[in-house]
């Protein structure tokens, strides 16, 4: 089993809709979780971090964490075409950051 | 926010030559930096952890004699790809934590696209 799993997509949503991105992880003791956005040919940029169970909101983005289910998600409200990118889930494993394969999001006008 | 600068952004070299990539933390000190490699349509794979003043820690399957890492100061780590071959062509990205805690987020450089001909 991979340490961090994501559906590769593409996930296609219309402009203005909510995009829901999911991630599961295998190491039950993981405590820190991050979502990064990566545009084609560019480096990842940090969108959100989450450390506690529940929801964390930042603008149009909401991260959700459920440690019992080993599941973390990212919701993007009012999706825009500029949100089209690959979204990487990352989990801290000891002192290393392990990435999922990413979910490609396409927001169409 | 924290800025990590990586240079060069793009390099093309001939097979058998060596290439050095620099990674600098511009507004913070980084005792630890991380080097990742990303093949097309694949995720980031951690290659090694670069520790200031000590030897790097390499991930399983990464040849330490081929990918030389030097972390000579708190703001600079270098990765040298020695005797490069076409299969080394990839996107190399460095990163650093702004903060000492393991759960501090990583900030990434802009990456170096290496093409070996």
GROMACS .gro file of C-alpha atoms in nm:
model
  226
    1UNK     CA    1   0.000   0.000   0.000
    2UNK     CA    2   0.129   0.342  -0.092
    3UNK     CA    3   0.192   0.577   0.195
    4UNK     CA    4  -0.020   0.856   0.052
    5UNK     CA    5  -0.291   0.782  -0.201
    6UNK     CA    6  -0.486   1.015  -0.424
    7UNK     CA    7  -0.710   0.964  -0.723
    8UNK     CA    8  -0.511   1.088  -1.022
    9UNK     CA    9  -0.818   1.230  -1.193
   10UNK     CA   10  -0.874   1.437  -1.388
   11UNK     CA   11  -1.151   1.583  -1.180
   12UNK     CA   12  -1.357   1.815  -1.398
   13UNK     CA   13  -1.589   2.071  -1.244
   14UNK     CA   14  -1.769   2.373  -1.389
   15UNK     CA   15  -1.669   2.722  -1.291
   16UNK     CA   16  -1.834   2.824  -0.966
   17UNK     CA   17  -1.879   2.470  -0.838
   18UNK     CA   18  -1.717   2.307  -0.537
   19UNK     CA   19  -1.420   2.082  -0.612
   20UNK     CA   20  -1.357   1.805  -0.362
   21UNK     CA   21  -1.014   1.643  -0.349
   22UNK     CA   22  -0.943   1.342  -0.133
   23UNK     CA   23  -0.638   1.175   0.013
   24UNK     CA   24  -0.575   0.875   0.235
   25UNK     CA   25  -0.258   0.786   0.419
   26UNK     CA   26  -0.125   0.467   0.570
   27UNK     CA   27   0.081   0.577   0.871
   28UNK     CA   28  -0.159   0.607   1.159
   29UNK     CA   29   0.083   0.813   1.368
   30UNK     CA   30   0.112   1.095   1.111
   31UNK     CA   31   0.022   1.428   1.265
   32UNK     CA   32   0.086   1.689   0.999
   33UNK     CA   33  -0.080   1.722   0.661
   34UNK     CA   34  -0.043   1.965   0.375
   35UNK     CA   35  -0.204   2.046   0.046
   36UNK     CA   36   0.011   2.183  -0.235
   37UNK     CA   37  -0.089   2.309  -0.577
   38UNK     CA   38   0.135   2.248  -0.875
   39UNK     CA   39   0.091   2.406  -1.213
   40UNK     CA   40   0.239   2.223  -1.508
   41UNK     CA   41   0.615   2.269  -1.523
   42UNK     CA   42   0.626   2.458  -1.194
   43UNK     CA   43   0.716   2.378  -0.836
   44UNK     CA   44   0.452   2.302  -0.575
   45UNK     CA   45   0.316   2.590  -0.373
   46UNK     CA   46   0.166   2.548  -0.030
   47UNK     CA   47  -0.208   2.601  -0.004
   48UNK     CA   48  -0.292   2.477   0.343
   49UNK     CA   49  -0.168   2.285   0.642
   50UNK     CA   50  -0.382   2.099   0.891
   51UNK     CA   51  -0.284   1.925   1.212
   52UNK     CA   52  -0.606   1.865   1.406
   53UNK     CA   53  -0.922   1.673   1.332
   54UNK     CA   54  -1.196   1.879   1.178
   55UNK     CA   55  -1.212   2.160   0.927
   56UNK     CA   56  -0.977   2.447   0.859
   57UNK     CA   57  -1.088   2.726   0.629
   58UNK     CA   58  -0.876   2.978   0.440
   59UNK     CA   59  -1.062   3.185   0.185
   60UNK     CA   60  -1.213   2.956  -0.077
   61UNK     CA   61  -1.020   2.657   0.056
   62UNK     CA   62  -1.124   2.421   0.334
   63UNK     CA   63  -0.909   2.134   0.453
   64UNK     CA   64  -1.070   1.850   0.642
   65UNK     CA   65  -0.888   1.593   0.851
   66UNK     CA   66  -1.014   1.270   1.000
   67UNK     CA   67  -0.732   1.086   1.172
   68UNK     CA   68  -0.947   0.791   1.272
   69UNK     CA   69  -1.024   0.725   0.906
   70UNK     CA   70  -0.674   0.836   0.793
   71UNK     CA   71  -0.831   1.070   0.548
   72UNK     CA   72  -0.768   1.431   0.453
   73UNK     CA   73  -0.954   1.634   0.195
   74UNK     CA   74  -0.948   1.973   0.030
   75UNK     CA   75  -1.259   2.160  -0.079
   76UNK     CA   76  -1.235   2.449  -0.322
   77UNK     CA   77  -1.544   2.668  -0.330
   78UNK     CA   78  -1.640   2.884  -0.625
   79UNK     CA   79  -1.388   2.705  -0.845
   80UNK     CA   80  -1.217   2.919  -1.107
   81UNK     CA   81  -1.041   2.817  -1.429
   82UNK     CA   82  -0.721   2.945  -1.267
   83UNK     CA   83  -0.760   2.671  -1.005
   84UNK     CA   84  -0.689   2.413  -1.278
   85UNK     CA   85  -0.373   2.240  -1.160
   86UNK     CA   86  -0.251   1.926  -0.988
   87UNK     CA   87  -0.318   1.916  -0.616
   88UNK     CA   88  -0.071   1.723  -0.406
   89UNK     CA   89  -0.149   1.583  -0.065
   90UNK     CA   90   0.156   1.554   0.160
   91UNK     CA   91   0.201   1.385   0.495
   92UNK     CA   92   0.486   1.414   0.741
   93UNK     CA   93   0.643   1.074   0.810
   94UNK     CA   94   0.905   1.111   1.086
   95UNK     CA   95   1.089   1.417   0.953
   96UNK     CA   96   1.013   1.364   0.585
   97UNK     CA   97   0.734   1.498   0.374
   98UNK     CA   98   0.580   1.225   0.161
   99UNK     CA   99   0.366   1.321  -0.137
  100UNK     CA  100   0.076   1.152  -0.304
  101UNK     CA  101   0.069   1.126  -0.680
  102UNK     CA  102  -0.163   1.425  -0.705
  103UNK     CA  103  -0.510   1.485  -0.844
  104UNK     CA  104  -0.543   1.684  -1.161
  105UNK     CA  105  -0.827   1.935  -1.139
  106UNK     CA  106  -0.984   2.092  -1.445
  107UNK     CA  107  -1.225   2.380  -1.401
  108UNK     CA  108  -1.411   2.459  -1.720
  109UNK     CA  109  -1.586   2.791  -1.792
  110UNK     CA  110   0.670   3.435   0.319
  111UNK     CA  111   0.976   3.216   0.309
  112UNK     CA  112   1.159   3.213  -0.020
  113UNK     CA  113   1.375   2.938  -0.159
  114UNK     CA  114   1.582   3.019  -0.464
  115UNK     CA  115   1.705   2.747  -0.698
  116UNK     CA  116   1.949   2.786  -0.983
  117UNK     CA  117   1.967   2.714  -1.271
  118UNK     CA  118   1.606   2.678  -1.375
  119UNK     CA  119   1.692   2.482  -1.683
  120UNK     CA  120   2.005   2.302  -1.799
  121UNK     CA  121   2.091   2.088  -2.096
  122UNK     CA  122   2.409   1.886  -2.080
  123UNK     CA  123   2.581   1.609  -2.264
  124UNK     CA  124   2.592   1.256  -2.136
  125UNK     CA  125   2.889   1.200  -1.906
  126UNK     CA  126   2.917   1.555  -1.778
  127UNK     CA  127   2.832   1.679  -1.430
  128UNK     CA  128   2.574   1.937  -1.336
  129UNK     CA  129   2.552   2.139  -1.016
  130UNK     CA  130   2.223   2.275  -0.886
  131UNK     CA  131   2.213   2.536  -0.610
  132UNK     CA  132   1.941   2.588  -0.354
  133UNK     CA  133   1.936   2.892  -0.127
  134UNK     CA  134   1.706   2.998   0.151
  135UNK     CA  135   1.679   3.373   0.110
  136UNK     CA  136   1.520   3.503   0.426
  137UNK     CA  137   1.563   3.224   0.676
  138UNK     CA  138   1.820   2.974   0.789
  139UNK     CA  139   1.768   2.614   0.691
  140UNK     CA  140   1.958   2.349   0.881
  141UNK     CA  141   1.781   2.091   0.671
  142UNK     CA  142   1.695   2.098   0.305
  143UNK     CA  143   1.531   1.831   0.096
  144UNK     CA  144   1.594   1.732  -0.263
  145UNK     CA  145   1.312   1.588  -0.469
  146UNK     CA  146   1.294   1.456  -0.822
  147UNK     CA  147   0.983   1.450  -1.036
  148UNK     CA  148   0.937   1.263  -1.362
  149UNK     CA  149   0.662   1.371  -1.604
  150UNK     CA  150   0.313   1.310  -1.468
  151UNK     CA  151   0.456   1.155  -1.155
  152UNK     CA  152   0.469   1.274  -0.798
  153UNK     CA  153   0.764   1.419  -0.614
  154UNK     CA  154   1.003   1.155  -0.492
  155UNK     CA  155   1.233   1.241  -0.205
  156UNK     CA  156   1.593   1.177  -0.301
  157UNK     CA  157   1.782   1.291   0.004
  158UNK     CA  158   1.783   1.505   0.313
  159UNK     CA  159   2.061   1.760   0.322
  160UNK     CA  160   2.194   1.846   0.666
  161UNK     CA  161   2.405   2.153   0.730
  162UNK     CA  162   2.754   2.055   0.839
  163UNK     CA  163   2.703   1.681   0.803
  164UNK     CA  164   2.647   1.411   0.549
  165UNK     CA  165   2.325   1.391   0.357
  166UNK     CA  166   2.080   1.112   0.420
  167UNK     CA  167   1.979   0.935   0.100
  168UNK     CA  168   1.656   0.752   0.032
  169UNK     CA  169   1.664   0.389  -0.067
  170UNK     CA  170   1.761   0.343  -0.429
  171UNK     CA  171   1.931   0.681  -0.467
  172UNK     CA  172   2.302   0.653  -0.545
  173UNK     CA  173   2.495   0.881  -0.312
  174UNK     CA  174   2.805   0.874  -0.532
  175UNK     CA  175   2.603   0.990  -0.830
  176UNK     CA  176   2.400   1.258  -0.657
  177UNK     CA  177   2.645   1.452  -0.445
  178UNK     CA  178   2.495   1.682  -0.187
  179UNK     CA  179   2.679   1.953  -0.001
  180UNK     CA  180   2.520   2.172   0.264
  181UNK     CA  181   2.803   2.403   0.355
  182UNK     CA  182   2.606   2.681   0.517
  183UNK     CA  183   2.268   2.748   0.674
  184UNK     CA  184   2.142   2.903   0.353
  185UNK     CA  185   2.296   2.693   0.075
  186UNK     CA  186   2.269   2.333  -0.036
  187UNK     CA  187   2.399   2.200  -0.367
  188UNK     CA  188   2.316   1.887  -0.562
  189UNK     CA  189   2.566   1.767  -0.819
  190UNK     CA  190   2.455   1.509  -1.071
  191UNK     CA  191   2.778   1.336  -1.169
  192UNK     CA  192   2.834   1.159  -1.500
  193UNK     CA  193   2.481   1.240  -1.607
  194UNK     CA  194   2.294   1.006  -1.838
  195UNK     CA  195   1.970   1.055  -2.031
  196UNK     CA  196   1.776   0.864  -1.765
  197UNK     CA  197   1.875   1.135  -1.517
  198UNK     CA  198   1.670   1.385  -1.716
  199UNK     CA  199   1.406   1.505  -1.475
  200UNK     CA  200   1.272   1.799  -1.275
  201UNK     CA  201   1.479   1.846  -0.961
  202UNK     CA  202   1.330   2.052  -0.681
  203UNK     CA  203   1.481   2.158  -0.352
  204UNK     CA  204   1.288   2.258  -0.045
  205UNK     CA  205   1.345   2.384   0.304
  206UNK     CA  206   1.151   2.424   0.623
  207UNK     CA  207   1.094   2.767   0.764
  208UNK     CA  208   1.105   2.659   1.124
  209UNK     CA  209   1.267   2.385   1.327
  210UNK     CA  210   0.963   2.171   1.393
  211UNK     CA  211   0.907   1.863   1.179
  212UNK     CA  212   0.555   1.986   1.107
  213UNK     CA  213   0.670   2.318   0.966
  214UNK     CA  214   0.561   2.338   0.601
  215UNK     CA  215   0.814   2.299   0.324
  216UNK     CA  216   0.880   2.581   0.082
  217UNK     CA  217   1.001   2.484  -0.259
  218UNK     CA  218   1.247   2.634  -0.501
  219UNK     CA  219   1.135   2.687  -0.859
  220UNK     CA  220   1.296   2.366  -0.970
  221UNK     CA  221   1.562   2.276  -1.223
  222UNK     CA  222   1.470   2.097  -1.541
  223UNK     CA  223   1.765   1.882  -1.641
  224UNK     CA  224   1.791   1.740  -1.989
  225UNK     CA  225   2.079   1.506  -2.065
  226UNK     CA  226   2.144   1.446  -2.432
   0.00000   0.00000   0.00000
